[in-house]
Tab-separated table of C-alpha atoms and ligand atoms in Angstrom:
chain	number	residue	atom	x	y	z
A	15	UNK	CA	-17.434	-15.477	8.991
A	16	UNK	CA	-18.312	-12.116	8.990
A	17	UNK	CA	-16.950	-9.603	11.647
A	18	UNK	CA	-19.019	-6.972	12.960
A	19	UNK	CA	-16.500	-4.592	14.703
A	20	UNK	CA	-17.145	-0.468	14.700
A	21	UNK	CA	-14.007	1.738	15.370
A	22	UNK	CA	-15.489	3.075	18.291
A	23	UNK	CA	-15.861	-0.243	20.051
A	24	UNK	CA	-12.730	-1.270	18.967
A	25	UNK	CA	-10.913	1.805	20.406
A	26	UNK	CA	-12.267	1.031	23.687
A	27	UNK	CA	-11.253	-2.587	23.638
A	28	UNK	CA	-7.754	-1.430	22.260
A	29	UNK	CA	-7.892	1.103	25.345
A	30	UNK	CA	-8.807	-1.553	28.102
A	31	UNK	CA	-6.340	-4.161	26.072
A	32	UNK	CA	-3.375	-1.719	26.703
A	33	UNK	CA	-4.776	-1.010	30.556
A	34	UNK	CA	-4.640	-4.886	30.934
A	35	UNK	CA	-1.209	-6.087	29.442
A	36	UNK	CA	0.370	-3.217	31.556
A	37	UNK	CA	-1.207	-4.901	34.091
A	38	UNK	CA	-0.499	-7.980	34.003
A	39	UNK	CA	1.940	-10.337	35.476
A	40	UNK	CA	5.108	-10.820	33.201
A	41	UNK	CA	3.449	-14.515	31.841
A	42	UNK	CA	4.963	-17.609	32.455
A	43	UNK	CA	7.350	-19.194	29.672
A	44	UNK	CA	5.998	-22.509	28.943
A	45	UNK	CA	7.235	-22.754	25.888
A	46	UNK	CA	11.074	-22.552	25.855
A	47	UNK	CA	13.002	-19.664	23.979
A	48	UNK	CA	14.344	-21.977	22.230
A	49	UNK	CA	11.504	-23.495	20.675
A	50	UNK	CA	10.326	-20.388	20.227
A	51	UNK	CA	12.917	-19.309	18.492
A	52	UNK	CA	13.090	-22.479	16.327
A	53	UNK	CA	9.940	-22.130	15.194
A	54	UNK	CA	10.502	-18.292	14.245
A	55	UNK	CA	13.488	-18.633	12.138
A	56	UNK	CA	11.528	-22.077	10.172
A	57	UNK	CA	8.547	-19.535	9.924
A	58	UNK	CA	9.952	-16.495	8.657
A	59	UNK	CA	12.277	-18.921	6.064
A	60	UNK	CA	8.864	-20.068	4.568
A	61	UNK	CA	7.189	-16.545	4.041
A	62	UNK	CA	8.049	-16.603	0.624
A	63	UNK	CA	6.509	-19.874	-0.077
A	64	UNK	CA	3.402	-18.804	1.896
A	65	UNK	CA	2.897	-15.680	-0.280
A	66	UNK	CA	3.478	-18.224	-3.185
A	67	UNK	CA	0.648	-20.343	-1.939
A	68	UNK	CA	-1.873	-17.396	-1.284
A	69	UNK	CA	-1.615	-16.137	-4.352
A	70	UNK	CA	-2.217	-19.312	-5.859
A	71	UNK	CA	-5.206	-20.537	-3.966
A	72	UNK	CA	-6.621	-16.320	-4.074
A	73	UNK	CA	-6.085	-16.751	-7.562
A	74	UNK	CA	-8.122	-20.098	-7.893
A	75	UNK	CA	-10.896	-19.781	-5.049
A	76	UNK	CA	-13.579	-22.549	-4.735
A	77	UNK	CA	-16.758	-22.248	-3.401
A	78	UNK	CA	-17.750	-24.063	0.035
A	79	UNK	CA	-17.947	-27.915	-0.800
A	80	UNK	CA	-16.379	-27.205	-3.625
A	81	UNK	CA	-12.843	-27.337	-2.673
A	82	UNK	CA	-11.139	-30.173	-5.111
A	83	UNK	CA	-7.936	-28.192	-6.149
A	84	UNK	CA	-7.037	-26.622	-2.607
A	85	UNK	CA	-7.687	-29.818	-0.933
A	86	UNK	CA	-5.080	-31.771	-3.938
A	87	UNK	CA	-2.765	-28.916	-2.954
A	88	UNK	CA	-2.749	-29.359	0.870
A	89	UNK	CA	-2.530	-33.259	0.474
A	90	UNK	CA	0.520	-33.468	-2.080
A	91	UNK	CA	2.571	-30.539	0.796
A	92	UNK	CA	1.375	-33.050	3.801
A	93	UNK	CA	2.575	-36.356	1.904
A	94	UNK	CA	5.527	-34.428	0.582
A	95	UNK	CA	6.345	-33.525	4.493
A	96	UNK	CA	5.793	-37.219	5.873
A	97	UNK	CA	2.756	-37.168	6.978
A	98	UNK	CA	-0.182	-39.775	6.956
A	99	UNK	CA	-2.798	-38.247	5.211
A	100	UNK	CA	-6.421	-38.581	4.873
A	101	UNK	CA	-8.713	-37.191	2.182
A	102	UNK	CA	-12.060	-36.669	1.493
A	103	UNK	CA	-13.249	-36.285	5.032
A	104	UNK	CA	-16.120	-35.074	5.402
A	105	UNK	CA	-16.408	-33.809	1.972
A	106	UNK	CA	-13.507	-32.183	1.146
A	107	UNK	CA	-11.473	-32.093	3.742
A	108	UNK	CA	-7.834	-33.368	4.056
A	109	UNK	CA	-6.240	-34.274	7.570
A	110	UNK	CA	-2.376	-34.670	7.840
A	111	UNK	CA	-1.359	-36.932	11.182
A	112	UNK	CA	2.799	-35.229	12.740
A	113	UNK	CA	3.301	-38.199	14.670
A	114	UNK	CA	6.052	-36.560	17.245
A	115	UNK	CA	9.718	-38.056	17.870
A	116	UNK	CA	8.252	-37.993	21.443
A	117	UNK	CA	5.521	-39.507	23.118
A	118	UNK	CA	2.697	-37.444	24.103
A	119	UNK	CA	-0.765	-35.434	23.566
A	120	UNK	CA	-2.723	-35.131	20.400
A	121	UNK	CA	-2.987	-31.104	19.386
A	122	UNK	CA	-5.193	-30.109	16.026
A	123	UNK	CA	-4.573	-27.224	14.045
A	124	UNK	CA	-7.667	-25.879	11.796
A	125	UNK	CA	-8.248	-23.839	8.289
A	126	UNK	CA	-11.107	-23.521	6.044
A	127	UNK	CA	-10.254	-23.673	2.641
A	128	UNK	CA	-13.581	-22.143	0.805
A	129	UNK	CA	-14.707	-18.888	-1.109
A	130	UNK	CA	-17.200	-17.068	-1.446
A	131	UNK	CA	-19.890	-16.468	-4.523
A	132	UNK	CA	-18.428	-12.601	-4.676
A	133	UNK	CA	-17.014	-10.784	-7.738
A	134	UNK	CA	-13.276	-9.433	-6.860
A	135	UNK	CA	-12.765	-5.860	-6.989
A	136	UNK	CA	-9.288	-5.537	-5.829
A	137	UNK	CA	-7.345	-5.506	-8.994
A	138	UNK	CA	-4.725	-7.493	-7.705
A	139	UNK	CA	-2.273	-9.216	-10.306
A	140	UNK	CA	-3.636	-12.635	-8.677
A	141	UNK	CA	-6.931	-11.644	-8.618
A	142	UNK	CA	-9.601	-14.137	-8.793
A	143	UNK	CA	-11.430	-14.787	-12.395
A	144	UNK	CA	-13.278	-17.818	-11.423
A	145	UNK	CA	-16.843	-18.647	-12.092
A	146	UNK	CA	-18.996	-21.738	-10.553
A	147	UNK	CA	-22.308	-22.741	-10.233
A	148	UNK	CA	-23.838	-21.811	-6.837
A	149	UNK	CA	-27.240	-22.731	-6.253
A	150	UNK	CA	-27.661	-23.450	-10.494
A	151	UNK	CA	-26.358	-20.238	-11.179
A	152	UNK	CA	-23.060	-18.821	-12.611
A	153	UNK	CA	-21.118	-16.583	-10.143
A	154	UNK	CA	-18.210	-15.339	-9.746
A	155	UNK	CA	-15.941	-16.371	-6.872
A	156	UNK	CA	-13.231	-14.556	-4.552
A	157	UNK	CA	-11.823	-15.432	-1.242
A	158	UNK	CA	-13.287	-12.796	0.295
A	159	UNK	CA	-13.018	-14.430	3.998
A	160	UNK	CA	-9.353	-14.815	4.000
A	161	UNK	CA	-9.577	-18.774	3.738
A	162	UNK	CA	-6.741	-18.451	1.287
A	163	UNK	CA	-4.421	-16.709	3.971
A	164	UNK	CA	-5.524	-19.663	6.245
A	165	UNK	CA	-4.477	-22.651	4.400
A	166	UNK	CA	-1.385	-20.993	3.372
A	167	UNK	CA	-0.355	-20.628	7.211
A	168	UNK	CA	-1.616	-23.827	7.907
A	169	UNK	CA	0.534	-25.225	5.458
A	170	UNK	CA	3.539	-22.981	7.059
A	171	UNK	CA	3.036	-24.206	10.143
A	172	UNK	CA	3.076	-27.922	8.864
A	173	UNK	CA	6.333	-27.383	7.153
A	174	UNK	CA	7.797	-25.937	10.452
A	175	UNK	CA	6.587	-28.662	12.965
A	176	UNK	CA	7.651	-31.302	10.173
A	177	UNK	CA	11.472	-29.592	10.552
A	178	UNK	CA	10.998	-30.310	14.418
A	179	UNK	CA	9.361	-33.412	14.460
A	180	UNK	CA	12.014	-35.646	16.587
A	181	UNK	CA	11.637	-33.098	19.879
A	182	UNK	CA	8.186	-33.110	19.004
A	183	UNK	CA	6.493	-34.122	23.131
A	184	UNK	CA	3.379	-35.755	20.619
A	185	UNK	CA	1.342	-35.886	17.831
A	186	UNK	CA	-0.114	-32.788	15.795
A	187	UNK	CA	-3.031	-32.865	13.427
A	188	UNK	CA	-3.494	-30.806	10.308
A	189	UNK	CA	-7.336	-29.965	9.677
A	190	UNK	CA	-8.138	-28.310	6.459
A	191	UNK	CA	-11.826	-27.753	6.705
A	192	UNK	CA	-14.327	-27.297	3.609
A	193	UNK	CA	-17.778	-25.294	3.468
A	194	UNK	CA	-16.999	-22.846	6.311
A	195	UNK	CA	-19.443	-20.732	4.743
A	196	UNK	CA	-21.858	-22.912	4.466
A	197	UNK	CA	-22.432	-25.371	1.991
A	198	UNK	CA	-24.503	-24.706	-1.230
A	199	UNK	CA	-27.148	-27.072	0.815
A	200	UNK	CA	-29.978	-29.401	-0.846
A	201	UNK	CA	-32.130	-31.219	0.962
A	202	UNK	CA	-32.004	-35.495	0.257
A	203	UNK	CA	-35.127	-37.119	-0.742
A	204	UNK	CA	-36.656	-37.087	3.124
A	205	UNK	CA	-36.062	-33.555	3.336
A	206	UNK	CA	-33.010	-33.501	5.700
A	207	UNK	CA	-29.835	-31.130	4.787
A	208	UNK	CA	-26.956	-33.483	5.168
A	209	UNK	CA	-24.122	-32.265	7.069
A	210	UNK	CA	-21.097	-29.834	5.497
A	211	UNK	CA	-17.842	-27.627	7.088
A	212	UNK	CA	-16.659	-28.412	10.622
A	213	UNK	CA	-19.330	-30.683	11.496
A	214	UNK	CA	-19.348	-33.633	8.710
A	215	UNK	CA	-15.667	-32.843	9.352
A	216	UNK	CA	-15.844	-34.233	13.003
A	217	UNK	CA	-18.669	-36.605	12.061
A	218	UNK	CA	-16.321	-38.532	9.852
A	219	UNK	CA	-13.758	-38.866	12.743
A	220	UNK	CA	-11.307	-35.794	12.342
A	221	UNK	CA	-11.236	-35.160	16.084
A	222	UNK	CA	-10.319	-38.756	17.260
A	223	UNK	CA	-7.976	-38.991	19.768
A	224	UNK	CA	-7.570	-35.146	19.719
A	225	UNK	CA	-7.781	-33.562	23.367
A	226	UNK	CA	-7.400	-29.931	22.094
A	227	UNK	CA	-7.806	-27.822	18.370
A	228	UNK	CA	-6.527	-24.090	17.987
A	229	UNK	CA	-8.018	-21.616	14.756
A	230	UNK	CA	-7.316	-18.086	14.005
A	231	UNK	CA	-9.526	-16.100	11.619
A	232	UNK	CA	-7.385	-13.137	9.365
A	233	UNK	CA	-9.410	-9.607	9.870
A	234	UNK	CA	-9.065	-6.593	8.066
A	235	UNK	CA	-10.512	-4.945	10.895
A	236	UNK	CA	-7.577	-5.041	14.020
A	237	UNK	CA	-4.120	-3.733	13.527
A	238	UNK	CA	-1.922	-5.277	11.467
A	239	UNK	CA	0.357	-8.107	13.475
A	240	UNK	CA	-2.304	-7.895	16.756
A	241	UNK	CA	-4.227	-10.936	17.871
A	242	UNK	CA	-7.883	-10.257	19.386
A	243	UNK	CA	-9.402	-12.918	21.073
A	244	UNK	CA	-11.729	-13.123	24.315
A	245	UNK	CA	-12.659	-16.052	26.782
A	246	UNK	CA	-15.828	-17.327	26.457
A	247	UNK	CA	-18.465	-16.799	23.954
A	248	UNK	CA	-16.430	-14.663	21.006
A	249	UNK	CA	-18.734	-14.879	18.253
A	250	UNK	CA	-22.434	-15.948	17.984
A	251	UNK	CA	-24.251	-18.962	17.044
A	252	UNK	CA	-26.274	-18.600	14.252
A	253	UNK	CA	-29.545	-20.398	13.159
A	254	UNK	CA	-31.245	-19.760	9.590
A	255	UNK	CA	-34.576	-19.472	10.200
A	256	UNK	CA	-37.794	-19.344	7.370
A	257	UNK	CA	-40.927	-18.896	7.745
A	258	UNK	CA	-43.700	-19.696	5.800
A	259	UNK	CA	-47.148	-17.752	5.778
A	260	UNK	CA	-50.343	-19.021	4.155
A	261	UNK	CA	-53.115	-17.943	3.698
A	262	UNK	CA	-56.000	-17.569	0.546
A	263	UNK	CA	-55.231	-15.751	-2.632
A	264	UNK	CA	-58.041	-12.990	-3.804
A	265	UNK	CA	-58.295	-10.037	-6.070
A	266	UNK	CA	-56.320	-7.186	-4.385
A	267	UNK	CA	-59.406	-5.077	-4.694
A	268	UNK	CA	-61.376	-6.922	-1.632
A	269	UNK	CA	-59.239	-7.966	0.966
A	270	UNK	CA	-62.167	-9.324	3.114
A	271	UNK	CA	-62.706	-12.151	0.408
A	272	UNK	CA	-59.178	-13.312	1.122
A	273	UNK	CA	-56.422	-13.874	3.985
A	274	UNK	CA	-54.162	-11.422	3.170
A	275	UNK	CA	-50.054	-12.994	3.443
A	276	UNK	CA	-48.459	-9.518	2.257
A	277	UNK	CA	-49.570	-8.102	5.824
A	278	UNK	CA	-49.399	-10.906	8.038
A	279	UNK	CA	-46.210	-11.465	7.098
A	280	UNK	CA	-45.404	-7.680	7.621
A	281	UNK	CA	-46.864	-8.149	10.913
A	282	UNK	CA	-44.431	-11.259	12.006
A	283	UNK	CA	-40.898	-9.073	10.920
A	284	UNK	CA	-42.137	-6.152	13.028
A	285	UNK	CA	-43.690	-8.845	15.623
A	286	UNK	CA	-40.263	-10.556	15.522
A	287	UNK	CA	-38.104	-7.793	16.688
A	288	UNK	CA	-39.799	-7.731	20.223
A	289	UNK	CA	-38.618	-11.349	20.346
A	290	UNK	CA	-35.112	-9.610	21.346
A	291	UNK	CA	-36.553	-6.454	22.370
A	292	UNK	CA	-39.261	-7.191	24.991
A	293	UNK	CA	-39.043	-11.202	25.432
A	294	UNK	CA	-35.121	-12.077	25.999
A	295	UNK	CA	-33.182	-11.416	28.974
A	296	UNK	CA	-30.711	-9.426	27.342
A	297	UNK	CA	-28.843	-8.195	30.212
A	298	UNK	CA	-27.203	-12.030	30.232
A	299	UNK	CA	-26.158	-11.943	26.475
A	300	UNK	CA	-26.913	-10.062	23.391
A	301	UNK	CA	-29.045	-10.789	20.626
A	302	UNK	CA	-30.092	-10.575	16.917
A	303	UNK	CA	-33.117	-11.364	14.598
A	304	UNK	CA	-33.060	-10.279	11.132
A	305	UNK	CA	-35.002	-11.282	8.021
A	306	UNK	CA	-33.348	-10.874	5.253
A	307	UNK	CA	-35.913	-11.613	2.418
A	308	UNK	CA	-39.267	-11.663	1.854
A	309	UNK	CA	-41.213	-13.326	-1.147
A	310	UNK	CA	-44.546	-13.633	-2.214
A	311	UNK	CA	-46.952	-12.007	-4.929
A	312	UNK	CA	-46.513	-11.882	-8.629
A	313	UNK	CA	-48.891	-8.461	-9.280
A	314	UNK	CA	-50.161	-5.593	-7.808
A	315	UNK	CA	-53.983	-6.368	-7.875
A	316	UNK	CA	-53.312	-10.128	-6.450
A	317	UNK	CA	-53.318	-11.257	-2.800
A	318	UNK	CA	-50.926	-14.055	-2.795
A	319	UNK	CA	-51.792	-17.475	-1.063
A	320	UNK	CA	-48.507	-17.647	0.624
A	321	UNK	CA	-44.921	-15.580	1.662
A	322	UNK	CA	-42.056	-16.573	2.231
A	323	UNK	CA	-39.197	-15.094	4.103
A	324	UNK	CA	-35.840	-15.873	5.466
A	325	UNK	CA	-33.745	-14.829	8.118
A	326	UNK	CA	-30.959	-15.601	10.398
A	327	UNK	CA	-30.638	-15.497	14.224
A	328	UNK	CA	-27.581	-14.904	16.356
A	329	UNK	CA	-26.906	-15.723	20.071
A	330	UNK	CA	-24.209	-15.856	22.492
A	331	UNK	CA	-25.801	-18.209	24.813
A	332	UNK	CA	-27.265	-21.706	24.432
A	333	UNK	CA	-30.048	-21.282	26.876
A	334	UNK	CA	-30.791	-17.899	25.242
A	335	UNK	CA	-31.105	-19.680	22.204
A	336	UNK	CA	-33.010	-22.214	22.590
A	337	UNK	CA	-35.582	-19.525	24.070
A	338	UNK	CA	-34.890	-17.157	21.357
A	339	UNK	CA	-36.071	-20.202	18.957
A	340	UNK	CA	-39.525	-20.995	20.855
A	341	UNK	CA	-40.582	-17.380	21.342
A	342	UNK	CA	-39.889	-17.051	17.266
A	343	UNK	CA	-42.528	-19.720	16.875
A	344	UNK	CA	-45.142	-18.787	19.126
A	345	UNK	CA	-44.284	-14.473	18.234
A	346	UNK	CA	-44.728	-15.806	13.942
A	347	UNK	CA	-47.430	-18.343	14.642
A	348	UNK	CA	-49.390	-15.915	17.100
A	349	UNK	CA	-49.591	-13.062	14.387
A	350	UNK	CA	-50.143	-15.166	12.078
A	351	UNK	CA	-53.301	-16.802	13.151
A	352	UNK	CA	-54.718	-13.086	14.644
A	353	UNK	CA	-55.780	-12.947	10.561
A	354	UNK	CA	-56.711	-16.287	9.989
A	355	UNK	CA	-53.213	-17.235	8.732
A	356	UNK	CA	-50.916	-19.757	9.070
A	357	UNK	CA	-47.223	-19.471	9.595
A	358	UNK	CA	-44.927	-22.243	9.858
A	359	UNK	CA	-41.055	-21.910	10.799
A	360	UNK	CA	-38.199	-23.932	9.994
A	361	UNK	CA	-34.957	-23.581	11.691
A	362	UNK	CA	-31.916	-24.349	9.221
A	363	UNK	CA	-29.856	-26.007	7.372
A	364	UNK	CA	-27.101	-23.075	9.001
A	365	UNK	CA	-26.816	-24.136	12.865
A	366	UNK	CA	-23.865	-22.909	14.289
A	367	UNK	CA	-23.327	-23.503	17.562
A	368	UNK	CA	-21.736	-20.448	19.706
A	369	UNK	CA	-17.751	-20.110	19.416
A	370	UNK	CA	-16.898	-19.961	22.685
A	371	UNK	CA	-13.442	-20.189	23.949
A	372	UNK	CA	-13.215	-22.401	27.360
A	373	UNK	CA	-11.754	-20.307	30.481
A	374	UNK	CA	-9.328	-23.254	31.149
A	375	UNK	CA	-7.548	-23.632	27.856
A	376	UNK	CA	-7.600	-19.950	27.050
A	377	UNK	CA	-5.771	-18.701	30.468
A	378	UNK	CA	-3.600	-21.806	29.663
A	379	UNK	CA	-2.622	-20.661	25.759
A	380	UNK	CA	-2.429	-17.073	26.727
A	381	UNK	CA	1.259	-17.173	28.090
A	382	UNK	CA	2.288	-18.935	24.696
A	383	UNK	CA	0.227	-16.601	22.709
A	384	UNK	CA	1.146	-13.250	24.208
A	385	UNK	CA	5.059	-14.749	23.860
A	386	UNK	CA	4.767	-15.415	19.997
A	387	UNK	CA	3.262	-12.223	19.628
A	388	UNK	CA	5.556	-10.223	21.006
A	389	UNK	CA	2.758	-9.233	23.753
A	390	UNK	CA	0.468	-7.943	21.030
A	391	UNK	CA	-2.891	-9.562	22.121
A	392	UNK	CA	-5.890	-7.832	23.149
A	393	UNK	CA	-9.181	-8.667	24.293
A	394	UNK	CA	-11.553	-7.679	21.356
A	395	UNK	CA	-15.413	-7.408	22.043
A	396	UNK	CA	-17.803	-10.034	21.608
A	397	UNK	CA	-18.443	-10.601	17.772
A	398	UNK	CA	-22.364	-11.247	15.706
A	399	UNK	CA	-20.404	-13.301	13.236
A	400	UNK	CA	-20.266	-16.907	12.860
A	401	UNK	CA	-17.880	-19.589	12.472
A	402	UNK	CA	-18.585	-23.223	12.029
A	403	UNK	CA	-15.184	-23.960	14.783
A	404	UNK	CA	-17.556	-24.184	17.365
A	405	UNK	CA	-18.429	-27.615	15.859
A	406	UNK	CA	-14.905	-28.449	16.317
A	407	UNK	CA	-15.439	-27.017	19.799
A	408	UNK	CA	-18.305	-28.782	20.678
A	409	UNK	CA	-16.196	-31.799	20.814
A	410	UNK	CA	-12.747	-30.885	22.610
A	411	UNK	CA	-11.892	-27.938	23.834
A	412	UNK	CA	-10.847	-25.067	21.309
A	413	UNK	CA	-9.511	-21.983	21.109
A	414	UNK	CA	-9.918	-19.197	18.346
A	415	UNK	CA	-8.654	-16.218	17.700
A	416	UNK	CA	-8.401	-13.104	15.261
A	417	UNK	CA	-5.434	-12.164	13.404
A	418	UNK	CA	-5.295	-8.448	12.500
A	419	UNK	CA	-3.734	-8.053	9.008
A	420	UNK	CA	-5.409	-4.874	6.637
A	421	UNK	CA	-3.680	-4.425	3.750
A	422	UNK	CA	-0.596	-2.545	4.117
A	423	UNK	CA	-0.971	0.991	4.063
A	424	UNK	CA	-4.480	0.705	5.177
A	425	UNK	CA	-6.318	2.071	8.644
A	426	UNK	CA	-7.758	-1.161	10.439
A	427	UNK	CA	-11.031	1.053	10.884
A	428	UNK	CA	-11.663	1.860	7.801
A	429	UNK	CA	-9.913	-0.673	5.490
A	430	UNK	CA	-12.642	-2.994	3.442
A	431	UNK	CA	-14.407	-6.092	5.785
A	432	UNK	CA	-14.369	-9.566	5.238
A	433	UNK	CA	-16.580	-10.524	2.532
A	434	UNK	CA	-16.189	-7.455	0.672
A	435	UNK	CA	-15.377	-7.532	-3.235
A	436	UNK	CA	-12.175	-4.995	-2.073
A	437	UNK	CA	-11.070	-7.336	0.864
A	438	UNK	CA	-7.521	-7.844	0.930
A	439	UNK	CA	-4.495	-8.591	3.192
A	440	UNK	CA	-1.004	-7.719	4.445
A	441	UNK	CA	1.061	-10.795	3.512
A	442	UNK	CA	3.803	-9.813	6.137
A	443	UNK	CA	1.124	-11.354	8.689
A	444	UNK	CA	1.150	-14.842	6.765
A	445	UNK	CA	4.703	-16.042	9.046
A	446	UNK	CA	3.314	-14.674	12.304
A	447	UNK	CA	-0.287	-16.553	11.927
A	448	UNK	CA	1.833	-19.532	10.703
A	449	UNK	CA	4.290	-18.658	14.141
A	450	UNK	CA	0.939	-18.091	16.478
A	451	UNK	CA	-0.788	-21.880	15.332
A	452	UNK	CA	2.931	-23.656	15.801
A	453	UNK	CA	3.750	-22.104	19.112
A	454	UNK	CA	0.579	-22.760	20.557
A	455	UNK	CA	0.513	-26.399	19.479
A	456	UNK	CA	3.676	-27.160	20.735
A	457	UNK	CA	3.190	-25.240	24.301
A	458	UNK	CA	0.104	-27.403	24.399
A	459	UNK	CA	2.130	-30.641	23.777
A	460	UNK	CA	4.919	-29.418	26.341
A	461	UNK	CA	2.485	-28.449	29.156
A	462	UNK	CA	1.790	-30.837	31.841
B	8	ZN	ZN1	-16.551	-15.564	5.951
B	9	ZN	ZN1	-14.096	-16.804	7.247
């Protein structure tokens, strides 16, 4: 996931966030102060082993579907705490079952456990040397997202619901998730992209039985130890889209001979931003088209038979999406056949539904949340990133969150994004994400 947050924006929403938790009623305690306080002191005993763990996965980051070492990791902690564990679902990914002391609900807890193909820049002692092949190349790889900070909380929080297990009111499951990102996806012989990340996750039963799964994403981008999150849609859905324009090859030097591809398909990217522009009702939800590459040609004299180019969108709304997608067709296809081309789109293999955080369980984690945090949660604005949760979400209802945590020493506004080679974190946030996940799967087991 990428975040897309400018100071400016950000100021506002940290503005309004202080207006509003003045405001508010003091929230109700539905977790008691002494579970809250149990699950403190087991948190902030396991920091150390959390940094431990970071630094180890940082150090050996592997790329989405790629995750055999972090996913051995994860298992051995889970089976070493008790737990029935299940590997190799949906890919990679490893599911530990906290059956309770108690009898009760079924809560999940998520992380994503893949890197990215990005060469680290920090200079960090742990720093990431790894190579791996990524779509038949050699790259270098770097957790770049954060994923590393996520399982090691995950694990925290494991370790610290295992200590409590006998007042446990029910049943908590661990989800380590692979290919976030996206997996390095290749069609099968009938041309369909299997399924990767969240979504072969739930396909091969993860969410059975569960009637609720929490997520938090690390950020270098909100102050350190503050939790940003917004009911409703918080981050867009995002579609890959390409498009394919053919027409007839000729010598450059007499374009009436030929159908040129080169400028219909310069037509369609300009054509394509009135899709948003001048054909979406933007005053429900916001919007994005870009196209990201564009590739045809192999000299300067030739007129290509074909382009191709791909790009991405990003909605906030399913309705808005699903009209976003038709108008792309008809805008491409239209423009397209004004020169006697052809253009043909394909949506995919990325399809992520919008992350969008029901009303009803987010009003109902929010006194839990706002407890854990010492009060330090905000309302952040709406986000053009993606995250494949909203699979999970698409299933039960979910809540996710951001986790502000720059690297110490470092301005929030300014401090290097997710994804970046210089991305890096402030460890002192590992307990309180590890604190945030517990709490709020235990007030969701306690509440009525
Ligand atoms: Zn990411
Ligand atoms: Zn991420």
């Amino acid at each position: 996931m990428r975040l897309s947050f400018t100071p400016s924006t950000l100021a506002s929403a940290l503005l309004a966030s202080s207006v509003l938790t003045l405001t508010l009623p003091a929230a109700a305690q539905s977790l008691d102060a002494a579970g809250f306080q149990q699950i403190e002191t087991a948190v902030n005993a396991l920091a150390p082993k959390m940094v431990a763990w970071r630094r180890d996965i940082h150090e050996h980051p592997e790329l989405s579907g790629q995750e055999e070492r972090t996913a051995k990791l994860v298992a051995a902690h889970l089976r070493h705490l008790g737990m029935e564990v299940q590997t190799g679902v949906g890919g990679t990914g490893v599911v530990g079952t906290l059956r309770g002391g108690l009898p009760g609900k079924v809560v999940a807890l998520r992380a994503d456990m893949d890197a990215l193909p990005v060469e680290e820049k920090t200079g960090l002692p742990f720093a990431s040397k790894q190579k791996a092949q990524y779509h038949g190349k050699e790259v270098p790889v770097m957790h770049a997202c954060g994923h590393d900070a996520h399982v090691a909380m995950l694990m925290g929080a494991a370790e610290a619901l295992a200590g409590m297990r006998a007042r446990l009111p029910g049943t908590v499951k661990f989800i380590f998730q692979p290919a976030e990102e996206g997996a390095p996806v290749v069609p099968d012989s009938n041309g369909k992209v299997p399924s990767f990340g969240a979504k072969s996750m739930v396909e091969a039963g993860a969410l059975k039985d569960v009637q609720a799964i929490y997520g938090l994403h690390i950020t270098s981008n909100l102050p350190s130890g503050v939790v940003g999150y917004r009911s409703g849609p918080l981050m867009a859905g995002s579609d890959s889209l390409s498009i394919q324009i053919d027409g007839r090859g000729g010598h450059g030097s007499s374009p009436w001979m030929a159908v040129d591809p080169v400028v219909a398909s310069s037509q369609v990217v300009l054509g394509l931003q009135t899709v948003v522009s001048r054909q979406l009702n933007i005053s429900k939800e916001p919007a994005v088209i870009t196209i990201g590459s564009i590739h045809g040609g192999t000299r300067y004299n030739i007129i290509p038979d074909s382009v191709e180019m791909l790009g991405t969108l990003r909605t906030f709304d399913e309705e808005m999406r699903a009209e976003a997608m038709k108008r792309i067709v008809t805008t491409a296809e239209s423009i397209a056949a004004s020169s006697g081309a052809k253009a043909r789109v394909t949506f995919g293999p990325v399809a992520y539904p919008v992350t969008t955080n029901p009303a009803a369980l987010t009003e109902a984690s929010l006194p839990a949340l706002r407890e854990t945090m010492g009060g330090k949660v905000m309302i952040i604005p709406k986000v053009s990133g993606s995250e494949d949760f909203s699979e999970f979400q698409k299933v039960v209802p979910g809540f996710f969150y951001f986790l502000g945590a720059p690297q110490q020493g470092q301005d929030f506004a300014k401090a290097p994004s997710n994804h970046s080679p210089l991305f890096d974190i402030d460890e002192a946030q590992l307990p309180v994400g590890a604190r945030s996940l517990a709490a709020l799967a235990v007030d969701f087991l306690k509440r009525p």
